[in-house]
Short mmCIF file of C-alpha atoms and ligand atoms in Angstrom, two decimals:
data_model
loop_
_atom_site.label_atom_id
_atom_site.label_comp_id
_atom_site.label_asym_id
_atom_site.label_seq_id
_atom_site.Cartn_x
_atom_site.Cartn_y
_atom_site.Cartn_z
CA MET A 1 -83.65 -64.77 7.55
CA SER A 2 -85.47 -63.89 10.77
CA LEU A 3 -89.01 -62.68 10.09
CA PRO A 4 -92.10 -62.14 12.24
CA TYR A 5 -94.64 -64.94 12.29
CA PHE A 6 -97.78 -65.70 14.28
CA GLU A 7 -98.15 -68.69 16.53
CA ILE A 8 -101.75 -69.53 17.35
CA ASN A 9 -103.12 -72.20 19.65
CA GLY A 10 -106.65 -72.76 18.45
CA GLY A 11 -109.69 -73.32 20.60
CA PRO A 12 -110.55 -70.35 22.85
CA ARG A 13 -113.99 -68.85 22.21
CA LEU A 14 -113.61 -65.15 21.57
CA ARG A 15 -115.58 -62.81 23.80
CA GLY A 16 -115.63 -59.09 24.47
CA LYS A 17 -115.50 -55.86 22.49
CA VAL A 18 -113.26 -54.81 19.67
CA ARG A 19 -113.09 -51.43 17.96
CA VAL A 20 -112.62 -51.36 14.21
CA GLY A 21 -110.33 -48.64 12.81
CA GLY A 22 -110.74 -46.35 9.82
CA ALA A 23 -110.88 -48.01 6.39
CA LYS A 24 -107.49 -48.51 4.75
CA ASN A 25 -109.06 -48.47 1.29
CA ALA A 26 -110.77 -45.15 1.98
CA ALA A 27 -107.73 -43.60 3.66
CA LEU A 28 -105.32 -44.34 0.78
CA PRO A 29 -107.10 -42.47 -2.06
CA ILE A 30 -108.08 -39.67 0.35
CA MET A 31 -104.42 -39.24 1.30
CA ALA A 32 -103.53 -39.10 -2.42
CA ALA A 33 -106.26 -36.50 -2.96
CA THR A 34 -104.42 -34.07 -0.67
CA ILE A 35 -102.06 -33.41 -3.61
CA LEU A 36 -105.02 -31.41 -4.99
CA CYS A 37 -105.53 -29.28 -1.88
CA GLU A 38 -104.20 -25.87 -0.85
CA GLY A 39 -103.65 -25.76 2.91
CA GLU A 40 -103.82 -28.19 5.77
CA VAL A 41 -105.78 -31.45 5.72
CA LEU A 42 -106.47 -33.24 9.01
CA LEU A 43 -107.60 -36.85 8.61
CA HIS A 44 -108.96 -38.62 11.66
CA ASP A 45 -109.05 -42.38 12.20
CA VAL A 46 -106.39 -43.22 9.62
CA PRO A 47 -105.37 -46.83 10.37
CA ASP A 48 -101.79 -47.36 11.48
CA VAL A 49 -100.99 -49.99 8.82
CA ALA A 50 -98.00 -50.52 6.55
CA ASP A 51 -99.81 -49.44 3.35
CA VAL A 52 -100.66 -46.06 4.90
CA ALA A 53 -97.01 -45.64 5.90
CA SER A 54 -95.86 -46.56 2.35
CA LEU A 55 -98.24 -44.06 0.75
CA GLY A 56 -97.14 -41.44 3.30
CA GLU A 57 -93.55 -42.03 2.20
CA LEU A 58 -94.49 -41.65 -1.46
CA LEU A 59 -96.44 -38.45 -0.78
CA MET A 60 -93.46 -36.98 1.09
CA LYS A 61 -91.35 -37.62 -2.02
CA LEU A 62 -94.01 -35.97 -4.17
CA GLY A 63 -94.06 -32.86 -2.01
CA VAL A 64 -96.76 -33.45 0.61
CA ASN A 65 -95.73 -33.15 4.26
CA VAL A 66 -97.25 -36.01 6.22
CA ASP A 67 -97.22 -36.16 10.03
CA ARG A 68 -98.97 -38.72 12.19
CA ARG A 69 -100.24 -37.56 15.56
CA GLY A 70 -100.56 -40.00 18.44
CA ASP A 71 -104.38 -40.00 18.27
CA GLY A 72 -104.54 -41.59 14.78
CA THR A 73 -104.82 -38.23 13.00
CA LEU A 74 -102.74 -37.52 9.92
CA ARG A 75 -101.83 -33.95 9.04
CA LEU A 76 -101.05 -33.46 5.37
CA VAL A 77 -99.93 -30.26 3.68
CA ALA A 78 -99.01 -30.13 0.00
CA ARG A 79 -95.91 -28.06 -0.75
CA ASP A 80 -95.29 -26.29 -4.07
CA GLU A 81 -92.75 -28.79 -5.29
CA MET A 82 -92.62 -30.29 -8.71
CA ASN A 83 -91.59 -33.88 -8.12
CA CYS A 84 -94.22 -35.79 -10.08
CA ARG A 85 -92.61 -39.21 -10.20
CA ALA A 86 -93.80 -42.33 -8.37
CA GLU A 87 -91.04 -44.87 -8.81
CA TYR A 88 -91.30 -48.60 -9.33
CA ASP A 89 -89.75 -49.37 -5.94
CA ILE A 90 -92.78 -48.03 -4.13
CA VAL A 91 -95.53 -48.81 -6.67
CA ARG A 92 -94.32 -52.42 -6.75
CA LYS A 93 -94.82 -52.63 -2.97
CA MET A 94 -98.26 -51.08 -3.05
CA ARG A 95 -100.56 -51.01 -6.07
CA ALA A 96 -102.71 -48.29 -4.51
CA SER A 97 -99.89 -45.85 -5.40
CA ILE A 98 -101.65 -45.62 -8.78
CA CYS A 99 -104.11 -43.22 -7.14
CA VAL A 100 -101.57 -40.39 -7.23
CA LEU A 101 -101.86 -40.40 -11.05
CA GLY A 102 -105.11 -38.41 -11.33
CA PRO A 103 -104.25 -35.79 -8.69
CA LEU A 104 -100.74 -35.20 -10.10
CA VAL A 105 -101.98 -34.59 -13.65
CA ALA A 106 -104.83 -32.38 -12.48
CA LYS A 107 -102.78 -30.26 -10.08
CA ARG A 108 -99.20 -30.40 -11.38
CA HIS A 109 -100.05 -31.01 -15.08
CA MET A 110 -97.65 -33.93 -15.22
CA ALA A 111 -97.28 -37.38 -13.68
CA GLN A 112 -94.80 -40.18 -14.11
CA VAL A 113 -96.07 -43.26 -12.30
CA SER A 114 -94.54 -46.67 -12.66
CA MET A 115 -96.98 -49.26 -14.06
CA PRO A 116 -97.96 -51.59 -11.22
CA GLY A 117 -97.32 -55.18 -12.22
CA GLY A 118 -99.47 -58.16 -11.29
CA CYS A 119 -99.63 -59.25 -7.68
CA ALA A 120 -100.50 -62.27 -5.59
CA ILE A 121 -104.20 -61.85 -6.33
CA GLY A 122 -103.69 -61.88 -10.11
CA ASP A 123 -103.24 -59.55 -13.09
CA ARG A 124 -104.28 -56.10 -12.12
CA PRO A 125 -104.39 -53.91 -15.21
CA VAL A 126 -104.74 -50.10 -15.05
CA ASP A 127 -106.11 -49.57 -18.58
CA ILE A 128 -109.29 -47.95 -17.27
CA HIS A 129 -107.37 -45.44 -15.13
CA ILE A 130 -105.50 -44.44 -18.29
CA ARG A 131 -108.71 -44.31 -20.34
CA ALA A 132 -110.30 -42.01 -17.77
CA LEU A 133 -107.43 -39.52 -17.90
CA LYS A 134 -107.25 -39.64 -21.72
CA ASN A 135 -110.98 -38.87 -21.76
CA LEU A 136 -110.25 -35.78 -19.68
CA GLY A 137 -107.69 -34.67 -22.27
CA ALA A 138 -104.39 -35.91 -20.78
CA GLU A 139 -101.72 -37.07 -23.20
CA ILE A 140 -100.42 -40.43 -22.09
CA GLU A 141 -97.35 -42.41 -23.09
CA LEU A 142 -95.99 -45.65 -21.71
CA ILE A 143 -92.19 -45.49 -21.59
CA GLY A 144 -89.79 -47.81 -19.81
CA GLY A 145 -92.52 -49.28 -17.62
CA ASP A 146 -93.78 -45.83 -16.59
CA ILE A 147 -97.07 -44.10 -17.35
CA ILE A 148 -96.25 -40.53 -18.36
CA ALA A 149 -99.27 -38.25 -18.36
CA LYS A 150 -99.33 -34.57 -19.29
CA ALA A 151 -102.12 -32.02 -19.53
CA LYS A 152 -102.20 -28.22 -19.42
CA ARG A 153 -105.81 -28.17 -18.24
CA LEU A 154 -108.12 -31.16 -18.08
CA ARG A 155 -111.59 -30.83 -19.60
CA GLY A 156 -114.71 -32.48 -18.24
CA ARG A 157 -116.42 -35.14 -20.39
CA GLU A 158 -118.86 -37.98 -20.31
CA MET A 159 -117.11 -41.32 -19.90
CA PHE A 160 -117.88 -44.99 -19.38
CA LEU A 161 -115.59 -46.62 -16.82
CA GLY A 162 -116.78 -50.22 -16.90
CA GLY A 163 -114.73 -53.22 -17.89
CA PRO A 164 -115.71 -56.82 -18.63
CA PHE A 165 -115.89 -57.50 -14.82
CA GLY A 166 -117.86 -54.37 -13.79
CA SER A 167 -116.59 -51.16 -12.27
CA THR A 168 -113.19 -50.16 -10.86
CA VAL A 169 -112.77 -48.72 -7.38
CA LEU A 170 -109.46 -46.87 -7.67
CA GLY A 171 -110.13 -46.10 -11.36
CA THR A 172 -113.32 -44.26 -10.34
CA GLY A 173 -111.29 -42.53 -7.61
CA ASN A 174 -108.65 -41.35 -10.06
CA ALA A 175 -111.33 -40.05 -12.46
CA MET A 176 -113.19 -38.17 -9.68
CA MET A 177 -109.99 -36.62 -8.33
CA ALA A 178 -108.79 -35.47 -11.77
CA ALA A 179 -112.25 -34.23 -12.81
CA SER A 180 -112.55 -32.12 -9.65
CA LEU A 181 -110.03 -29.62 -11.07
CA ALA A 182 -111.03 -30.04 -14.75
CA GLU A 183 -112.82 -27.35 -16.71
CA GLY A 184 -116.54 -28.12 -17.01
CA THR A 185 -118.66 -31.16 -16.21
CA THR A 186 -117.57 -34.79 -16.09
CA VAL A 187 -120.11 -37.60 -16.05
CA ILE A 188 -118.78 -40.99 -15.01
CA GLU A 189 -121.02 -43.87 -16.06
CA MET A 190 -120.53 -47.26 -14.41
CA ALA A 191 -118.75 -45.66 -11.50
CA ALA A 192 -117.87 -47.96 -8.61
CA CYS A 193 -120.39 -47.68 -5.75
CA GLU A 194 -118.16 -48.92 -2.91
CA PRO A 195 -118.41 -46.99 0.39
CA GLU A 196 -114.72 -46.07 0.03
CA VAL A 197 -115.50 -44.28 -3.27
CA VAL A 198 -118.33 -42.41 -1.55
CA ASP A 199 -115.95 -41.45 1.26
CA LEU A 200 -113.45 -40.05 -1.25
CA ALA A 201 -116.20 -38.01 -2.97
CA ASN A 202 -117.42 -36.71 0.40
CA PHE A 203 -113.88 -35.73 1.34
CA LEU A 204 -113.36 -33.93 -1.99
CA ASN A 205 -116.66 -32.08 -1.49
CA ARG A 206 -115.53 -31.04 1.98
CA CYS A 207 -112.47 -29.52 0.25
CA GLY A 208 -114.66 -27.51 -2.13
CA ALA A 209 -115.26 -29.99 -4.99
CA SER A 210 -118.71 -30.41 -6.51
CA ILE A 211 -119.52 -34.11 -6.84
CA THR A 212 -122.99 -35.67 -6.89
CA GLY A 213 -124.25 -39.21 -7.42
CA GLN A 214 -121.51 -40.90 -5.37
CA GLY A 215 -122.67 -44.34 -4.33
CA THR A 216 -124.58 -44.74 -7.62
CA PRO A 217 -123.21 -45.86 -11.03
CA ARG A 218 -123.55 -42.28 -12.39
CA VAL A 219 -121.30 -39.72 -10.75
CA VAL A 220 -121.30 -36.09 -11.90
CA VAL A 221 -118.32 -33.84 -11.17
CA GLU A 222 -118.47 -30.10 -11.82
CA GLY A 223 -114.88 -28.90 -12.08
CA VAL A 224 -113.77 -26.14 -9.70
CA LYS A 225 -110.74 -23.81 -9.80
CA GLU A 226 -109.15 -25.00 -6.57
CA LEU A 227 -109.59 -27.20 -3.53
CA HIS A 228 -108.80 -26.17 0.02
CA GLY A 229 -107.86 -28.17 3.12
CA CYS A 230 -110.36 -29.59 5.61
CA GLU A 231 -110.80 -31.84 8.62
CA TYR A 232 -112.32 -35.25 7.89
CA THR A 233 -112.96 -38.60 9.60
CA ILE A 234 -112.40 -41.79 7.58
CA ILE A 235 -115.28 -44.33 7.54
CA PRO A 236 -114.90 -47.56 9.56
CA ASP A 237 -113.14 -50.43 7.81
CA ARG A 238 -115.89 -52.83 6.69
CA ILE A 239 -113.35 -55.53 5.85
CA GLU A 240 -111.74 -55.43 9.30
CA ALA A 241 -115.26 -55.55 10.81
CA GLY A 242 -116.17 -58.56 8.63
CA THR A 243 -112.93 -60.30 9.60
CA PHE A 244 -113.76 -59.94 13.32
CA MET A 245 -117.28 -61.20 12.63
CA VAL A 246 -115.78 -64.40 11.23
CA ALA A 247 -113.34 -64.57 14.17
CA SER A 248 -116.34 -64.58 16.51
CA ALA A 249 -118.34 -67.06 14.41
CA ILE A 250 -115.50 -69.52 13.79
CA THR A 251 -114.69 -69.78 17.52
CA ASN A 252 -118.36 -70.01 18.49
CA GLY A 253 -117.80 -66.81 20.47
CA GLU A 254 -119.71 -63.63 21.15
CA VAL A 255 -117.98 -60.46 20.10
CA THR A 256 -119.26 -56.90 20.01
CA ILE A 257 -117.78 -54.97 17.13
CA GLU A 258 -117.66 -51.23 17.67
CA ASN A 259 -117.35 -48.59 14.97
CA CYS A 260 -118.95 -50.91 12.42
CA ARG A 261 -121.38 -49.84 9.66
CA LEU A 262 -123.76 -52.74 9.01
CA ASP A 263 -125.17 -50.89 5.99
CA HIS A 264 -121.73 -51.37 4.37
CA LEU A 265 -121.84 -55.12 5.01
CA MET A 266 -125.33 -56.17 3.93
CA ALA A 267 -124.33 -58.93 1.47
CA PHE A 268 -121.80 -60.31 3.93
CA VAL A 269 -124.21 -60.29 6.87
CA ASP A 270 -126.86 -61.91 4.65
CA ARG A 271 -124.49 -64.84 3.98
CA LEU A 272 -123.56 -65.07 7.67
CA ALA A 273 -127.25 -65.28 8.55
CA ALA A 274 -127.74 -68.08 6.01
CA ILE A 275 -124.84 -69.96 7.65
CA GLY A 276 -126.55 -69.58 11.04
CA VAL A 277 -124.42 -66.80 12.47
CA ASN A 278 -126.37 -64.24 14.42
CA VAL A 279 -125.49 -60.60 13.75
CA GLU A 280 -127.42 -58.03 15.74
CA LYS A 281 -127.20 -54.27 15.97
CA ALA A 282 -125.56 -53.32 19.26
CA PRO A 283 -127.59 -50.80 21.30
CA GLU A 284 -124.75 -48.23 21.24
CA GLY A 285 -124.02 -48.80 17.51
CA GLY A 286 -121.89 -51.53 15.98
CA ALA A 287 -122.80 -55.22 15.99
CA VAL A 288 -122.88 -58.27 18.24
CA VAL A 289 -121.89 -61.50 16.49
CA SER A 290 -122.66 -64.89 17.98
CA SER A 291 -122.64 -68.25 16.32
CA ALA A 292 -124.99 -71.18 16.00
CA ARG A 293 -123.51 -74.56 17.00
CA ARG A 294 -124.13 -75.87 13.52
CA LEU A 295 -122.81 -73.95 10.51
CA GLU A 296 -124.88 -74.40 7.35
CA PRO A 297 -123.15 -74.49 3.97
CA VAL A 298 -123.93 -71.58 1.60
CA ASP A 299 -122.94 -70.40 -1.86
CA VAL A 300 -121.07 -67.11 -2.20
CA THR A 301 -120.27 -65.04 -5.29
CA THR A 302 -118.08 -61.96 -5.01
CA GLN A 303 -119.36 -58.89 -6.81
CA PRO A 304 -118.94 -55.13 -6.84
CA PHE A 305 -120.70 -53.30 -3.97
CA PRO A 306 -123.40 -53.81 -2.74
CA GLY A 307 -122.59 -57.44 -3.59
CA PHE A 308 -120.36 -59.70 -1.52
CA PRO A 309 -116.86 -58.12 -1.25
CA THR A 310 -113.88 -59.93 -2.73
CA ASP A 311 -111.86 -58.68 0.25
CA LEU A 312 -113.89 -60.99 2.53
CA GLN A 313 -113.86 -64.06 0.25
CA ALA A 314 -110.86 -65.74 1.89
CA GLN A 315 -112.17 -65.16 5.42
CA MET A 316 -115.59 -66.55 4.47
CA MET A 317 -113.90 -69.60 2.98
CA ALA A 318 -112.14 -70.26 6.31
CA LEU A 319 -115.55 -70.27 8.03
CA LEU A 320 -117.22 -72.46 5.40
CA CYS A 321 -114.46 -75.06 5.80
CA LEU A 322 -116.28 -75.97 9.06
CA ALA A 323 -119.86 -75.97 7.73
CA GLU A 324 -121.84 -79.21 7.62
CA GLY A 325 -122.01 -79.79 3.87
CA ASN A 326 -120.71 -78.39 0.59
CA SER A 327 -120.45 -74.70 -0.27
CA ILE A 328 -119.50 -73.08 -3.56
CA ILE A 329 -117.47 -69.87 -3.69
CA THR A 330 -117.13 -68.00 -6.98
CA GLU A 331 -114.72 -65.08 -7.41
CA LYS A 332 -116.00 -62.59 -9.99
CA ILE A 333 -113.61 -59.72 -9.25
CA PHE A 334 -110.18 -61.38 -9.08
CA PRO A 335 -110.61 -64.93 -10.47
CA ASP A 336 -107.13 -66.00 -9.27
CA ARG A 337 -107.47 -64.75 -5.71
CA TYR A 338 -107.15 -68.24 -4.24
CA LEU A 339 -103.62 -68.63 -2.89
CA HIS A 340 -105.10 -69.44 0.54
CA VAL A 341 -106.74 -72.60 -0.84
CA ALA A 342 -103.60 -74.76 -0.75
CA GLU A 343 -102.67 -73.42 2.70
CA LEU A 344 -106.13 -74.12 4.16
CA ASN A 345 -105.88 -77.64 2.71
CA ARG A 346 -102.65 -78.05 4.69
CA MET A 347 -104.79 -77.46 7.78
CA GLY A 348 -107.19 -80.27 6.90
CA ALA A 349 -109.71 -78.33 4.80
CA ARG A 350 -111.22 -79.99 1.74
CA LEU A 351 -111.15 -77.40 -1.00
CA ARG A 352 -111.12 -77.98 -4.73
CA LYS A 353 -110.54 -75.15 -7.18
CA GLU A 354 -112.28 -75.30 -10.55
CA GLY A 355 -111.46 -72.14 -12.51
CA PRO A 356 -112.79 -69.10 -10.64
CA THR A 357 -114.79 -71.36 -8.30
CA VAL A 358 -113.85 -73.30 -5.18
CA ILE A 359 -115.89 -76.20 -3.90
CA VAL A 360 -115.71 -76.30 -0.12
CA GLU A 361 -116.49 -79.64 1.42
CA GLY A 362 -117.11 -78.97 5.11
CA VAL A 363 -114.93 -80.88 7.60
CA LYS A 364 -115.46 -81.55 11.33
CA ARG A 365 -112.24 -79.84 12.35
CA LEU A 366 -109.16 -78.03 11.10
CA VAL A 367 -105.75 -79.00 12.41
CA GLY A 368 -102.88 -76.60 13.20
CA ALA A 369 -99.99 -76.57 10.72
CA PRO A 370 -97.20 -74.29 9.52
CA VAL A 371 -98.62 -72.18 6.67
CA MET A 372 -97.52 -69.32 4.46
CA ALA A 373 -99.39 -66.03 4.07
CA SER A 374 -99.48 -64.86 0.45
CA ASP A 375 -101.54 -61.67 0.44
CA LEU A 376 -103.35 -59.49 2.91
CA ARG A 377 -106.77 -61.15 3.03
CA ALA A 378 -105.39 -64.68 2.57
CA SER A 379 -103.28 -64.07 5.70
CA ALA A 380 -106.38 -63.06 7.63
CA ALA A 381 -108.13 -66.26 6.53
CA LEU A 382 -105.23 -68.36 7.82
CA VAL A 383 -105.34 -66.59 11.19
CA LEU A 384 -109.08 -67.27 11.41
CA ALA A 385 -108.57 -70.92 10.54
CA GLY A 386 -105.81 -71.10 13.17
CA LEU A 387 -108.16 -69.70 15.85
CA ALA A 388 -110.52 -72.65 15.30
CA ALA A 389 -107.96 -75.36 14.54
CA ARG A 390 -106.91 -78.05 16.95
CA GLY A 391 -103.27 -77.54 17.98
CA THR A 392 -100.71 -74.97 16.90
CA THR A 393 -100.69 -72.99 13.66
CA ARG A 394 -97.65 -70.99 12.61
CA ILE A 395 -98.32 -68.35 9.97
CA HIS A 396 -95.26 -67.11 8.17
CA ARG A 397 -94.90 -63.88 6.19
CA VAL A 398 -97.35 -61.92 8.38
CA TYR A 399 -95.95 -58.72 6.91
CA HIS A 400 -98.73 -59.20 4.34
CA LEU A 401 -101.24 -58.90 7.17
CA ASP A 402 -99.57 -55.82 8.64
CA ARG A 403 -100.25 -54.01 5.35
CA GLY A 404 -103.94 -53.74 6.18
CA TYR A 405 -104.76 -54.79 9.76
CA ALA A 406 -103.60 -52.61 12.65
CA ARG A 407 -102.52 -54.58 15.75
CA PHE A 408 -104.55 -57.59 14.62
CA ASP A 409 -102.81 -59.98 17.03
CA GLU A 410 -103.24 -57.59 19.99
CA LYS A 411 -106.92 -57.08 19.23
CA LEU A 412 -107.51 -60.84 18.99
CA ARG A 413 -105.59 -61.44 22.22
CA ALA A 414 -107.79 -58.92 24.01
CA LEU A 415 -110.78 -61.06 22.91
CA GLY A 416 -109.20 -64.16 24.45
CA ALA A 417 -107.32 -65.66 21.49
CA ASP A 418 -104.04 -67.46 22.12
CA ILE A 419 -101.95 -65.72 19.46
CA GLN A 420 -98.34 -64.53 19.71
CA ARG A 421 -96.16 -62.57 17.32
CA LYS A 422 -92.73 -64.16 17.25
CA GLU A 423 -89.55 -63.79 15.24
CA GLY A 424 -87.69 -66.63 13.69
CA ASP A 425 -86.31 -68.34 10.67
CA GLU A 426 -88.80 -69.37 8.06
CA VAL A 427 -89.06 -73.15 8.13
CA LEU A 428 -91.84 -74.87 6.27
N1 EPU B 1 -109.53 -53.69 -13.67
C1 EPU B 1 -109.21 -53.61 -15.01
N2 EPU B 1 -108.64 -52.46 -15.47
C2 EPU B 1 -108.42 -51.39 -14.67
C3 EPU B 1 -108.75 -51.48 -13.31
C4 EPU B 1 -109.33 -52.65 -12.84
O1 EPU B 1 -109.42 -54.56 -15.77
O2 EPU B 1 -107.89 -50.39 -15.16
C5 EPU B 1 -110.17 -54.92 -13.15
C6 EPU B 1 -109.36 -55.65 -12.09
O3 EPU B 1 -108.39 -56.50 -12.67
C7 EPU B 1 -110.44 -56.41 -11.35
C8 EPU B 1 -111.61 -55.43 -11.37
O4 EPU B 1 -111.30 -54.51 -12.41
O5 EPU B 1 -110.82 -57.56 -12.07
C9 EPU B 1 -111.85 -54.64 -10.11
O6 EPU B 1 -110.65 -54.03 -9.69
P1 EPU B 1 -110.63 -52.59 -9.00
O7 EPU B 1 -110.01 -51.63 -9.94
O8 EPU B 1 -112.00 -52.26 -8.49
O9 EPU B 1 -109.63 -52.85 -7.79
P2 EPU B 1 -108.68 -51.75 -7.16
O10 EPU B 1 -109.37 -50.46 -7.21
O11 EPU B 1 -107.33 -51.86 -7.74
C10 EPU B 1 -109.59 -51.89 -4.70
C11 EPU B 1 -109.07 -52.30 -3.36
C12 EPU B 1 -108.86 -53.80 -3.31
C13 EPU B 1 -110.19 -54.49 -3.61
C14 EPU B 1 -110.72 -54.01 -4.96
C15 EPU B 1 -112.08 -54.57 -5.30
C16 EPU B 1 -107.81 -50.38 -2.62
C17 EPU B 1 -106.52 -49.80 -2.24
N3 EPU B 1 -107.81 -51.61 -3.09
O12 EPU B 1 -108.58 -52.26 -5.65
O13 EPU B 1 -108.46 -54.10 -1.97
O14 EPU B 1 -110.02 -55.88 -3.61
O15 EPU B 1 -110.82 -52.57 -4.96
O16 EPU B 1 -113.02 -54.23 -4.36
O17 EPU B 1 -108.84 -49.75 -2.48
C18 EPU B 1 -107.40 -55.29 -0.26
O18 EPU B 1 -107.68 -54.37 0.51
O19 EPU B 1 -106.96 -56.41 0.14
C19 EPU B 1 -107.57 -55.10 -1.70
C20 EPU B 1 -106.95 -55.86 -2.61
#
């Protein structure tokens, strides 16, 4: 079967400016939230990535008109239709489809959403999403692999949304969206504090919701009767920004990253500084990233925000492969999110996985090889490794990358990388 792949000739030092797009993980729940709104919603800076297109398709089926304008703006208008079913075909492709659950129950009083299964980054249960909606008074059954939720009117309540690992990002989103149209006050304890959750709350408030405490573990939602449309700009994608920071550092380059919020990347920038990578605020906003000759090894543990993001773990591992000494990476959000380890080892890395931890023994150089992308962030890590490797790296299954990075190859090429998107048979 002919599929797109990337061919990278490693070596060129990246230089120049790159603009980061709007955050995929903010755009997806905000798009789902438009189910709650009466009237037109205009969303600016929605990234042109496959996951956004998939959710757009699902929303169309659920009765929301979705049009993309050339300037990156999405126009969404909810119709009065009663299709409340998100089928397995689409949920299987994109787990974030679960964020239509809360809005459908709150607005249409009924939702049938296929249970997302596991994925390449491990088991991904949705028990807390279900708990949140039950707390608000929804009746929930699991039938034939579907979650069926019904409620005449949701009622606000106090609820604890933590799990053994910490908080849940989309679970908090679902609870906030549903509580916005519930009767009375909802208090969410152990809410996720990620910037994407804050962006969703800010969007809902712009539509007439009453949410306070976003960005802290205690979020309070006063239910309102209805939400209206609005115009809103999605926050910059901190994970795309972090990925370009590593691209600059791993090629010993100097890249200015525009539309980048350093306050959303403090733990990541702290680790980069410890490695010897220089990250400075650019005079006109954004950041300039330049690298030291020698990369120091560091230890990294992924954690909920403001800790080190799991979505940058794979990219950081690619960089640490080239540090002078041993680093330890521990994954506390998705303990199995390590499919890139075997692929990086194919490129000459020395990585050893011990449970949720990987010991990274720094090597002098990586060597180009054919490798297989397995999930979105793992694919990005392989591209980064390829940029620094000696020789040619072919990365197969780049459709994983296209789910969350818009024109990644083009943006890298504009910075001087030797990367081509090609089509061909998958040979490994
Ligand atoms: N969890 C449960 N039960 C639940 C929900 C989550 O046990 O009901 C566990 C998960 O298994 C995991 C932890 O809670 O161990 C945190 O998962 P979370 O719910 O926060 O993840 P998510 O909301 O499903 C979002 C992002 C992910 C990102 C995580 C963590 C979107 C669309 N996805 O997922 O992004 O890794 O938060 O920050 O926002 C990516 O962009 O590559 C990506 C995977």
